[in-house]
């Protein structure tokens, strides 16, 4: 088997049963904030687009690049489609002209042309825009797990497909916290350090659980070339930076006794079977390592090459005088009427400041969008007017996958992160919203119990159903689910990461069972 890195989460996999193109991305994403690191614009995309199979893990724009797919990928390719409960991904690919689909029911092994294939679809509203997925491939010569940036909670099915020769996974940040928030610098550094440490530790846990002979860090980080975002790049291995690069994670693996790490930059080819693994670079070692040895210089040169393109993209942002309040009222209020669980989960008004307009309040308890009346709001966003106008003009139904990941906004909040608020902004269409509402409605108490230290607890995390037998850690009377870092007070079951009562943990001390 040959695996060619295409940058970020992009792969071209040559197997004994055909070629597979995974998550190809080259065009700037998220209002031109994200660029592929290292630069992959020089690859022969027509060559890599002539494939037998196409796999797009989910609809985030650093994985789903409509322009690249439209211009370079053969419509004769069969799409390996994860078995999501909603058809958003299939619909987007059909609009691009793809007609051949092989649906991979989640967790089910499918055989096709000498290949064993299995996708695991993540289906909670917090996973991508209503979905994320991982793909396992076995062609008889090697077994590969492409986890990209999926965070599967149940690893038993994935482990059963192995043993794996290669495991490719995300390890770096893809979130606006804490940098978009109005916080003191010292607080941003503290929160950033915790986020970086948690991300690296979570990836290490996946690596150990899967147990592949070789590990490839990928699916990040992106790089930021605009001057106002340039400081987000990790230029000095800053322990507070949430965007560490591939070399940081490879060193992290070695520091924890894992020596099978492999660097796969754009154009590099990893040839692997059950006994051997070798990486062939498209250029000399010095050129290959340039993005990591002289990162600041490399990114400055990258920024200079793309300056005109970035400026043209900014000029293309809308400059109309849209009635923001009226447009959002017409759009959001019918959705709020459907959003009982989400409205209760948000539990208060959310303030949206757009340019010099009168601020707008999204009043979740009342189900209204109205002018700000000076009331206290626990959550507040400040967004440049052209970006809001663009979201309205394009009717972007997932603001997480457009606005928030761009880092081009500012936020404030009182209290903890609110999952329901961001779920609403991912589900700005009736079908998406109803799926999310149904998912929340179906969540009920897990009957299985496990023991961790001196406590009997439910096996599944109340947050996103992660298996606490694998991802749970106790320290004193606090349980941490290392999947997303959520914490629970064991004596009461109260969630320490949010005030939502639906996230209460069932727990009791072991001695109570003995009585």
Short mmCIF file of C-alpha atoms in Angstrom, two decimals:
data_model
loop_
_atom_site.label_atom_id
_atom_site.label_comp_id
_atom_site.label_asym_id
_atom_site.label_seq_id
_atom_site.Cartn_x
_atom_site.Cartn_y
_atom_site.Cartn_z
CA UNK A 1 0.00 0.00 0.00
CA UNK A 2 1.18 3.52 -0.82
CA UNK A 3 -0.11 6.55 1.07
CA UNK A 4 0.70 9.97 -0.38
CA UNK A 5 0.25 12.97 1.88
CA UNK A 6 -1.65 15.80 0.19
CA UNK A 7 -1.56 18.30 3.05
CA UNK A 8 -3.74 18.68 6.15
CA UNK A 9 -6.13 15.65 6.10
CA UNK A 10 -5.64 14.98 2.40
CA UNK A 11 -4.46 11.51 1.34
CA UNK A 12 -4.09 9.54 -1.86
CA UNK A 13 -4.07 5.83 -0.99
CA UNK A 14 -2.98 3.32 -3.64
CA UNK A 15 -4.23 -0.13 -2.67
CA UNK A 16 -4.39 -3.51 -4.36
CA UNK A 17 -8.13 -2.87 -4.84
CA UNK A 18 -8.02 0.65 -6.26
CA UNK A 19 -7.07 4.23 -5.38
CA UNK A 20 -8.77 6.29 -2.67
CA UNK A 21 -8.69 10.09 -2.38
CA UNK A 22 -9.40 11.34 1.16
CA UNK A 23 -10.35 14.87 2.25
CA UNK A 24 -8.44 16.87 -0.41
CA UNK A 25 -8.14 20.55 0.56
CA UNK A 26 -6.07 23.34 -0.99
CA UNK A 27 -8.22 26.51 -1.12
CA UNK A 28 -8.31 28.94 1.83
CA UNK A 29 -11.15 28.23 4.24
CA UNK A 30 -13.22 30.11 6.81
CA UNK A 31 -13.30 33.59 5.26
CA UNK A 32 -9.76 33.10 4.02
CA UNK A 33 -8.30 32.59 7.49
CA UNK A 34 -7.05 29.01 7.15
CA UNK A 35 -4.32 27.91 4.74
CA UNK A 36 -2.82 24.44 4.31
CA UNK A 37 0.44 23.93 6.21
CA UNK A 38 2.85 23.17 4.61
CA UNK A 39 1.75 24.69 1.29
CA UNK A 40 0.29 22.10 -1.09
CA UNK A 41 -0.65 24.36 -3.99
CA UNK A 42 2.09 22.91 -6.20
CA UNK A 43 0.72 19.35 -6.23
CA UNK A 44 -0.61 17.78 -9.45
CA UNK A 45 -4.26 17.76 -8.40
CA UNK A 46 -5.53 16.39 -11.73
CA UNK A 47 -3.31 13.36 -11.22
CA UNK A 48 -4.50 12.78 -7.67
CA UNK A 49 -8.11 13.36 -8.73
CA UNK A 50 -8.13 10.39 -11.12
CA UNK A 51 -9.19 7.84 -8.51
CA UNK A 52 -11.50 4.91 -8.01
CA UNK A 53 -12.89 6.08 -4.67
CA UNK A 54 -13.47 9.40 -2.93
CA UNK A 55 -13.85 9.72 0.84
CA UNK A 56 -14.90 13.00 2.47
CA UNK A 57 -15.04 12.58 6.21
CA UNK A 58 -17.33 15.53 6.95
CA UNK A 59 -18.36 18.95 5.72
CA UNK A 60 -15.90 21.22 7.47
CA UNK A 61 -14.22 23.30 4.76
CA UNK A 62 -10.72 22.09 5.60
CA UNK A 63 -11.96 18.61 4.58
CA UNK A 64 -14.64 19.43 2.00
CA UNK A 65 -13.25 21.76 -0.68
CA UNK A 66 -15.99 22.21 -3.32
CA UNK A 67 -13.79 24.08 -5.78
CA UNK A 68 -11.05 21.43 -5.71
CA UNK A 69 -13.54 18.59 -6.01
CA UNK A 70 -15.33 20.32 -8.88
CA UNK A 71 -12.17 21.17 -10.83
CA UNK A 72 -9.91 18.17 -10.28
CA UNK A 73 -11.72 15.01 -9.10
CA UNK A 74 -13.21 12.46 -11.49
CA UNK A 75 -16.99 12.08 -11.35
CA UNK A 76 -16.40 8.41 -12.11
CA UNK A 77 -15.12 7.97 -8.57
CA UNK A 78 -17.29 6.00 -6.19
CA UNK A 79 -17.92 7.97 -3.02
CA UNK A 80 -17.30 6.03 0.18
CA UNK A 81 -20.15 7.60 2.13
CA UNK A 82 -20.26 7.29 5.93
CA UNK A 83 -23.65 6.18 7.20
CA UNK A 84 -24.79 9.49 8.63
CA UNK A 85 -28.44 9.80 9.72
CA UNK A 86 -28.75 13.03 7.70
CA UNK A 87 -28.03 13.48 3.98
CA UNK A 88 -26.12 16.76 4.07
CA UNK A 89 -22.81 15.31 2.86
CA UNK A 90 -24.38 13.25 0.10
CA UNK A 91 -26.46 16.22 -1.03
CA UNK A 92 -23.41 18.47 -1.31
CA UNK A 93 -21.48 15.87 -3.30
CA UNK A 94 -24.43 15.24 -5.61
CA UNK A 95 -24.61 18.99 -6.31
CA UNK A 96 -20.99 18.73 -7.49
CA UNK A 97 -21.93 15.95 -9.92
CA UNK A 98 -20.97 12.80 -8.03
CA UNK A 99 -23.46 10.01 -8.68
CA UNK A 100 -21.81 6.81 -7.49
CA UNK A 101 -22.07 6.11 -3.78
CA UNK A 102 -21.11 3.16 -1.61
CA UNK A 103 -22.77 3.69 1.76
CA UNK A 104 -20.72 2.39 4.68
CA UNK A 105 -23.08 1.71 7.61
CA UNK A 106 -21.34 2.85 10.76
CA UNK A 107 -19.22 0.13 12.34
CA UNK A 108 -20.00 -2.42 9.61
CA UNK A 109 -17.28 -4.05 7.51
CA UNK A 110 -18.00 -3.72 3.77
CA UNK A 111 -16.03 -5.63 1.13
CA UNK A 112 -15.53 -4.14 -2.33
CA UNK A 113 -13.08 -5.28 -5.02
CA UNK A 114 -10.68 -6.96 -2.64
CA UNK A 115 -10.87 -4.17 -0.05
CA UNK A 116 -12.23 -4.37 3.47
CA UNK A 117 -13.69 -1.01 4.44
CA UNK A 118 -15.30 0.31 7.58
CA UNK A 119 -16.43 3.82 8.50
CA UNK A 120 -17.41 4.96 11.95
CA UNK A 121 -19.84 7.85 11.80
CA UNK A 122 -20.09 10.27 14.70
CA UNK A 123 -23.61 11.61 14.83
CA UNK A 124 -24.07 13.92 17.82
CA UNK A 125 -24.85 17.58 17.04
CA UNK A 126 -21.41 18.48 18.41
CA UNK A 127 -19.63 16.37 15.76
CA UNK A 128 -18.78 18.50 12.75
CA UNK A 129 -21.83 20.00 11.06
CA UNK A 130 -24.04 17.09 12.11
CA UNK A 131 -21.41 14.47 11.48
CA UNK A 132 -17.78 13.45 11.50
CA UNK A 133 -16.27 10.09 10.61
CA UNK A 134 -13.21 7.85 10.49
CA UNK A 135 -12.30 5.32 7.77
CA UNK A 136 -10.47 1.99 8.11
CA UNK A 137 -9.01 0.30 5.00
CA UNK A 138 -7.50 -3.17 4.56
CA UNK A 139 -6.23 -4.32 1.16
CA UNK A 140 -4.47 -7.47 2.36
CA UNK A 141 -1.04 -5.85 2.33
CA UNK A 142 -1.63 -3.24 5.05
CA UNK A 143 -4.36 -1.98 7.37
CA UNK A 144 -4.81 1.77 7.81
CA UNK A 145 -7.00 3.89 10.10
CA UNK A 146 -7.71 7.39 8.81
CA UNK A 147 -9.13 9.02 11.94
CA UNK A 148 -8.61 12.60 10.67
CA UNK A 149 -10.16 14.86 13.33
CA UNK A 150 -12.94 12.50 14.42
CA UNK A 151 -13.16 11.74 18.13
CA UNK A 152 -14.86 8.35 18.35
CA UNK A 153 -16.06 7.54 21.84
CA UNK A 154 -16.37 3.78 21.33
CA UNK A 155 -13.12 2.25 20.10
CA UNK A 156 -14.09 -1.41 20.29
CA UNK A 157 -15.38 -1.51 16.71
CA UNK A 158 -12.35 0.29 15.29
CA UNK A 159 -9.95 -1.90 17.25
CA UNK A 160 -11.65 -5.06 16.02
CA UNK A 161 -10.90 -4.08 12.39
CA UNK A 162 -7.14 -4.11 13.08
CA UNK A 163 -4.42 -4.72 13.99
CA UNK A 164 -3.31 -1.56 12.20
CA UNK A 165 -0.11 -0.81 10.37
CA UNK A 166 -0.74 2.95 10.09
CA UNK A 167 -2.84 5.31 12.21
CA UNK A 168 -3.38 8.88 10.95
CA UNK A 169 -5.02 11.32 13.37
CA UNK A 170 -5.48 14.92 14.43
CA UNK A 171 -3.54 16.19 17.41
CA UNK A 172 -3.68 19.98 16.95
CA UNK A 173 -6.32 22.61 17.63
CA UNK A 174 -9.31 23.49 15.48
CA UNK A 175 -11.15 25.84 17.80
CA UNK A 176 -11.41 29.57 18.49
CA UNK A 177 -11.08 29.18 22.27
CA UNK A 178 -9.53 31.07 23.98
CA UNK A 179 -8.09 33.44 21.36
CA UNK A 180 -11.35 34.97 20.13
CA UNK A 181 -12.50 35.72 23.67
CA UNK A 182 -12.00 39.04 25.44
CA UNK A 183 -9.82 37.76 28.26
CA UNK A 184 -6.70 39.05 30.01
CA UNK A 185 -3.51 37.86 28.30
CA UNK A 186 -2.51 35.79 31.32
CA UNK A 187 -5.87 34.00 31.27
CA UNK A 188 -5.58 33.28 27.54
CA UNK A 189 -2.17 31.74 28.12
CA UNK A 190 -3.45 29.61 30.98
CA UNK A 191 -6.46 28.38 29.03
CA UNK A 192 -4.39 27.89 25.89
CA UNK A 193 -1.83 25.78 27.74
CA UNK A 194 -4.59 23.57 29.13
CA UNK A 195 -6.17 23.22 25.68
CA UNK A 196 -2.85 22.30 24.05
CA UNK A 197 -2.01 19.77 26.76
CA UNK A 198 -5.46 18.19 26.58
CA UNK A 199 -5.29 17.89 22.79
CA UNK A 200 -1.90 16.21 22.79
CA UNK A 201 -2.90 13.89 25.64
CA UNK A 202 -6.16 12.91 23.94
CA UNK A 203 -4.31 12.07 20.71
CA UNK A 204 -1.79 10.01 22.69
CA UNK A 205 -4.63 8.07 24.28
CA UNK A 206 -6.03 7.25 20.84
CA UNK A 207 -2.60 6.18 19.64
CA UNK A 208 -2.16 3.83 22.59
CA UNK A 209 -5.70 2.45 22.31
CA UNK A 210 -5.36 1.70 18.56
CA UNK A 211 -1.80 0.37 18.87
CA UNK A 212 -0.71 0.83 15.23
CA UNK A 213 2.91 0.17 14.29
CA UNK A 214 3.21 3.60 12.66
CA UNK A 215 1.52 6.89 13.57
CA UNK A 216 1.13 9.89 11.25
CA UNK A 217 0.10 13.25 12.75
CA UNK A 218 -2.10 15.10 10.27
CA UNK A 219 -5.40 17.01 9.84
CA UNK A 220 -3.68 20.10 11.20
CA UNK A 221 -2.57 22.55 12.05
CA UNK A 222 -3.71 25.08 9.51
CA UNK A 223 -1.61 28.23 9.21
CA UNK A 224 -2.73 31.86 9.41
CA UNK A 225 -1.25 34.29 6.88
CA UNK A 226 -3.18 37.53 7.49
CA UNK A 227 -1.21 39.91 9.67
CA UNK A 228 -4.00 40.21 12.25
CA UNK A 229 -4.06 36.42 12.67
CA UNK A 230 -0.35 35.63 12.17
CA UNK A 231 0.36 35.39 15.91
CA UNK A 232 -1.89 32.30 16.09
CA UNK A 233 0.87 30.28 14.38
CA UNK A 234 3.06 28.31 16.79
CA UNK A 235 6.43 29.75 15.78
CA UNK A 236 8.38 28.99 18.96
CA UNK A 237 6.79 25.85 20.42
CA UNK A 238 4.89 28.05 22.83
CA UNK A 239 3.30 25.76 25.47
CA UNK A 240 0.23 28.01 25.45
CA UNK A 241 -0.31 27.85 21.66
CA UNK A 242 -3.21 25.61 20.59
CA UNK A 243 -1.86 24.99 17.06
CA UNK A 244 1.26 22.82 17.55
CA UNK A 245 2.70 21.36 14.35
CA UNK A 246 3.58 17.82 13.31
CA UNK A 247 7.10 17.89 14.74
CA UNK A 248 5.76 18.86 18.16
CA UNK A 249 3.51 15.80 18.26
CA UNK A 250 6.20 13.47 16.95
CA UNK A 251 8.47 14.66 19.76
CA UNK A 252 5.59 14.26 22.20
CA UNK A 253 5.12 10.65 21.09
CA UNK A 254 8.81 9.89 21.49
CA UNK A 255 8.74 11.46 24.94
CA UNK A 256 6.03 8.96 25.88
CA UNK A 257 7.86 5.94 24.52
CA UNK A 258 6.21 5.70 21.09
CA UNK A 259 8.83 5.52 18.35
CA UNK A 260 6.70 4.70 15.29
CA UNK A 261 5.86 8.31 14.39
CA UNK A 262 6.16 9.31 10.71
CA UNK A 263 6.16 12.78 9.13
CA UNK A 264 4.09 12.98 5.95
CA UNK A 265 4.25 16.36 4.19
CA UNK A 266 2.51 17.22 0.88
CA UNK A 267 3.80 14.92 -1.85
CA UNK A 268 5.61 12.51 0.48
CA UNK A 269 4.84 8.83 -0.11
CA UNK A 270 4.65 6.25 2.67
CA UNK A 271 4.99 2.69 1.40
CA UNK A 272 3.84 0.13 3.95
CA UNK A 273 3.03 -3.52 4.38
CA UNK A 274 2.76 -5.72 7.44
CA UNK A 275 6.55 -5.90 7.77
CA UNK A 276 8.03 -2.69 6.39
CA UNK A 277 7.43 1.06 6.23
CA UNK A 278 9.39 3.66 4.25
CA UNK A 279 8.78 7.34 3.47
CA UNK A 280 9.98 8.85 0.18
CA UNK A 281 10.20 12.62 0.00
CA UNK A 282 9.40 14.64 -3.14
CA UNK A 283 12.39 16.95 -2.51
CA UNK A 284 15.59 17.07 -0.51
CA UNK A 285 15.54 16.76 3.26
CA UNK A 286 16.43 20.45 3.71
CA UNK A 287 13.46 21.62 1.64
CA UNK A 288 11.15 19.13 3.35
CA UNK A 289 12.08 20.40 6.81
CA UNK A 290 12.08 24.11 5.93
CA UNK A 291 8.50 24.71 7.22
CA UNK A 292 9.55 23.39 10.63
CA UNK A 293 13.14 24.67 10.92
CA UNK A 294 12.49 28.26 9.75
CA UNK A 295 8.77 28.40 10.36
CA UNK A 296 8.45 32.18 10.68
CA UNK A 297 10.42 32.77 7.49
CA UNK A 298 8.53 30.06 5.62
CA UNK A 299 5.15 31.50 6.61
CA UNK A 300 6.23 35.06 5.72
CA UNK A 301 7.20 33.87 2.24
CA UNK A 302 3.93 31.92 2.00
CA UNK A 303 2.04 35.08 2.98
CA UNK A 304 3.86 37.11 0.33
CA UNK A 305 2.95 34.58 -2.38
CA UNK A 306 -0.73 34.75 -1.45
CA UNK A 307 -1.02 38.49 -0.69
CA UNK A 308 -2.91 39.44 -3.87
CA UNK A 309 -5.21 36.46 -3.59
CA UNK A 310 -6.09 37.25 0.02
CA UNK A 311 -6.72 40.91 -0.78
CA UNK A 312 -9.02 39.96 -3.68
CA UNK A 313 -10.99 37.64 -1.40
CA UNK A 314 -11.54 40.45 1.11
CA UNK A 315 -12.73 42.76 -1.67
CA UNK A 316 -15.32 40.13 -2.54
CA UNK A 317 -17.01 40.31 0.85
CA UNK A 318 -20.44 41.97 0.64
CA UNK A 319 -20.64 45.72 1.24
CA UNK A 320 -24.42 46.15 1.12
CA UNK A 321 -26.46 47.77 3.87
CA UNK A 322 -28.52 44.71 4.74
CA UNK A 323 -31.11 45.15 7.50
CA UNK A 324 -29.33 42.70 9.79
CA UNK A 325 -31.98 42.65 12.51
CA UNK A 326 -34.85 42.05 10.08
CA UNK A 327 -32.98 39.34 8.16
CA UNK A 328 -32.00 37.45 11.30
CA UNK A 329 -35.48 37.79 12.75
CA UNK A 330 -37.03 36.24 9.64
CA UNK A 331 -34.42 33.49 9.58
CA UNK A 332 -33.99 32.59 13.25
CA UNK A 333 -37.41 32.97 14.84
CA UNK A 334 -39.06 30.05 12.96
CA UNK A 335 -36.08 27.92 14.03
CA UNK A 336 -36.30 29.03 17.65
CA UNK A 337 -39.94 27.95 17.66
CA UNK A 338 -38.76 24.39 16.92
CA UNK A 339 -35.82 24.42 19.31
CA UNK A 340 -37.24 23.51 22.72
CA UNK A 341 -34.23 21.62 24.04
CA UNK A 342 -31.73 24.09 22.63
CA UNK A 343 -33.61 27.13 23.93
CA UNK A 344 -33.76 25.62 27.40
CA UNK A 345 -30.09 24.65 27.20
CA UNK A 346 -28.98 28.17 26.27
CA UNK A 347 -31.29 29.58 28.90
CA UNK A 348 -30.86 33.29 28.25
CA UNK A 349 -30.43 36.09 25.70
CA UNK A 350 -27.37 36.21 23.43
CA UNK A 351 -26.03 39.59 22.28
CA UNK A 352 -24.80 40.07 18.70
CA UNK A 353 -22.91 43.28 17.87
CA UNK A 354 -22.50 43.99 14.15
CA UNK A 355 -20.48 47.03 13.13
CA UNK A 356 -22.08 50.29 14.25
CA UNK A 357 -25.64 48.90 14.02
CA UNK A 358 -27.95 48.69 16.99
CA UNK A 359 -26.97 45.43 18.72
CA UNK A 360 -29.30 42.48 18.20
CA UNK A 361 -30.43 40.06 20.89
CA UNK A 362 -31.27 36.43 20.18
CA UNK A 363 -33.64 35.83 23.08
CA UNK A 364 -33.64 32.05 23.44
CA UNK A 365 -36.18 31.82 26.31
CA UNK A 366 -38.66 34.05 24.45
CA UNK A 367 -37.83 32.62 21.00
CA UNK A 368 -37.32 36.11 19.57
CA UNK A 369 -34.76 38.19 17.70
CA UNK A 370 -35.03 41.87 18.71
CA UNK A 371 -33.03 45.04 19.33
CA UNK A 372 -30.86 45.06 22.43
CA UNK A 373 -32.62 46.65 25.40
CA UNK A 374 -29.66 46.87 27.76
CA UNK A 375 -30.34 43.61 29.60
CA UNK A 376 -27.56 41.40 30.93
CA UNK A 377 -26.43 38.77 28.41
CA UNK A 378 -24.19 35.88 29.42
CA UNK A 379 -22.98 35.38 25.85
CA UNK A 380 -21.87 38.13 23.47
CA UNK A 381 -20.39 38.14 19.95
CA UNK A 382 -18.90 41.04 18.00
CA UNK A 383 -18.67 40.36 14.26
CA UNK A 384 -17.60 42.58 11.34
CA UNK A 385 -20.60 43.58 9.25
CA UNK A 386 -19.29 42.15 5.92
CA UNK A 387 -19.06 38.69 7.46
CA UNK A 388 -22.64 38.75 8.75
CA UNK A 389 -23.83 40.08 5.41
CA UNK A 390 -22.00 37.23 3.69
CA UNK A 391 -23.57 34.64 6.01
CA UNK A 392 -27.02 36.07 5.26
CA UNK A 393 -26.45 36.38 1.51
CA UNK A 394 -25.23 32.77 1.25
CA UNK A 395 -27.71 31.52 3.87
CA UNK A 396 -24.90 29.72 5.67
CA UNK A 397 -26.64 27.12 7.82
CA UNK A 398 -23.52 26.30 9.85
CA UNK A 399 -21.85 29.37 11.33
CA UNK A 400 -19.31 27.24 13.15
CA UNK A 401 -18.16 25.99 9.74
CA UNK A 402 -17.89 29.51 8.36
CA UNK A 403 -17.73 32.30 10.91
CA UNK A 404 -16.39 30.97 14.21
CA UNK A 405 -13.50 28.91 12.85
CA UNK A 406 -12.37 31.99 10.94
CA UNK A 407 -11.26 33.57 14.23
CA UNK A 408 -12.52 36.88 12.76
CA UNK A 409 -14.81 37.79 15.63
CA UNK A 410 -14.70 38.55 19.34
CA UNK A 411 -16.67 36.86 22.09
CA UNK A 412 -17.44 37.28 25.77
CA UNK A 413 -19.19 34.96 28.15
CA UNK A 414 -20.12 34.73 31.79
CA UNK A 415 -19.78 31.19 33.05
CA UNK A 416 -18.95 27.97 31.20
CA UNK A 417 -19.02 26.92 27.57
CA UNK A 418 -22.55 26.27 26.33
CA UNK A 419 -22.85 23.35 23.91
CA UNK A 420 -26.47 24.19 23.06
CA UNK A 421 -25.58 27.68 21.84
CA UNK A 422 -23.05 26.45 19.31
CA UNK A 423 -25.34 23.59 18.30
CA UNK A 424 -27.93 26.21 17.35
CA UNK A 425 -25.38 28.03 15.21
CA UNK A 426 -24.54 24.72 13.45
CA UNK A 427 -28.20 23.99 12.73
CA UNK A 428 -29.61 27.09 11.03
CA UNK A 429 -31.97 25.07 8.86
CA UNK A 430 -35.14 23.29 9.92
CA UNK A 431 -33.99 19.76 9.02
CA UNK A 432 -30.70 20.13 10.86
CA UNK A 433 -32.37 21.68 13.85
CA UNK A 434 -34.98 18.95 14.11
CA UNK A 435 -32.27 16.31 13.97
CA UNK A 436 -30.42 18.00 16.81
CA UNK A 437 -33.60 18.36 18.85
CA UNK A 438 -34.40 14.69 18.30
CA UNK A 439 -30.91 13.67 19.33
CA UNK A 440 -31.18 15.58 22.58
CA UNK A 441 -34.65 14.16 23.22
CA UNK A 442 -33.41 10.59 22.82
CA UNK A 443 -30.59 10.92 25.31
CA UNK A 444 -31.53 8.98 28.41
CA UNK A 445 -29.81 7.39 31.34
CA UNK A 446 -27.19 4.74 30.51
CA UNK A 447 -27.97 1.53 32.40
CA UNK A 448 -24.39 0.20 32.41
CA UNK A 449 -22.20 0.98 35.39
CA UNK A 450 -18.43 0.76 35.77
CA UNK A 451 -16.03 1.27 38.65
CA UNK A 452 -13.33 3.92 38.55
CA UNK A 453 -11.20 4.14 41.70
CA UNK A 454 -13.64 4.24 44.63
CA UNK A 455 -16.71 5.21 42.59
CA UNK A 456 -19.44 3.41 40.68
CA UNK A 457 -20.46 5.55 37.69
CA UNK A 458 -22.42 5.24 34.48
CA UNK A 459 -20.27 3.98 31.64
CA UNK A 460 -21.17 6.69 29.12
CA UNK A 461 -20.34 10.36 29.63
CA UNK A 462 -23.53 12.45 29.82
CA UNK A 463 -21.95 14.97 27.47
CA UNK A 464 -21.32 13.07 24.21
CA UNK A 465 -21.54 9.45 25.32
CA UNK A 466 -17.78 8.78 25.48
CA UNK A 467 -16.86 5.45 27.11
CA UNK A 468 -15.64 6.45 30.57
CA UNK A 469 -13.94 3.09 31.06
CA UNK A 470 -11.44 4.34 28.46
CA UNK A 471 -11.65 8.12 28.77
CA UNK A 472 -12.54 8.63 32.43
CA UNK A 473 -10.01 9.79 35.02
CA UNK A 474 -10.66 10.43 38.71
CA UNK A 475 -8.76 12.74 41.02
CA UNK A 476 -10.22 12.97 44.50
CA UNK A 477 -13.94 13.56 44.03
CA UNK A 478 -13.66 14.89 40.46
CA UNK A 479 -14.15 12.83 37.31
CA UNK A 480 -12.67 14.12 34.05
CA UNK A 481 -13.80 12.79 30.69
CA UNK A 482 -10.62 13.27 28.68
CA UNK A 483 -12.53 13.08 25.40
CA UNK A 484 -13.52 16.77 25.68
CA UNK A 485 -12.18 17.68 29.12
CA UNK A 486 -15.57 17.86 30.84
CA UNK A 487 -15.52 17.38 34.59
CA UNK A 488 -18.10 16.09 37.09
CA UNK A 489 -18.39 16.27 40.86
CA UNK A 490 -18.69 12.63 41.92
CA UNK A 491 -20.61 13.09 45.20
CA UNK A 492 -23.39 15.08 43.48
CA UNK A 493 -23.02 14.11 39.81
CA UNK A 494 -23.08 17.80 38.88
CA UNK A 495 -21.26 18.81 35.71
CA UNK A 496 -18.49 21.32 36.43
CA UNK A 497 -18.15 22.38 32.78
CA UNK A 498 -21.72 23.59 32.24
CA UNK A 499 -24.84 24.33 34.21
CA UNK A 500 -27.06 22.15 31.99
CA UNK A 501 -28.96 19.64 34.14
CA UNK A 502 -29.10 17.17 31.25
CA UNK A 503 -25.39 16.53 31.76
CA UNK A 504 -25.69 15.14 35.27
CA UNK A 505 -23.64 12.01 35.99
CA UNK A 506 -25.00 8.99 37.83
CA UNK A 507 -22.42 8.14 40.50
CA UNK A 508 -22.08 6.65 43.97
CA UNK A 509 -19.18 5.57 46.17
CA UNK A 510 -18.21 1.89 46.12
CA UNK A 511 -18.95 1.50 49.83
CA UNK A 512 -22.59 2.40 49.20
CA UNK A 513 -22.88 -0.65 46.95
CA UNK A 514 -21.39 -2.87 49.68
CA UNK A 515 -24.14 -1.92 52.05
#
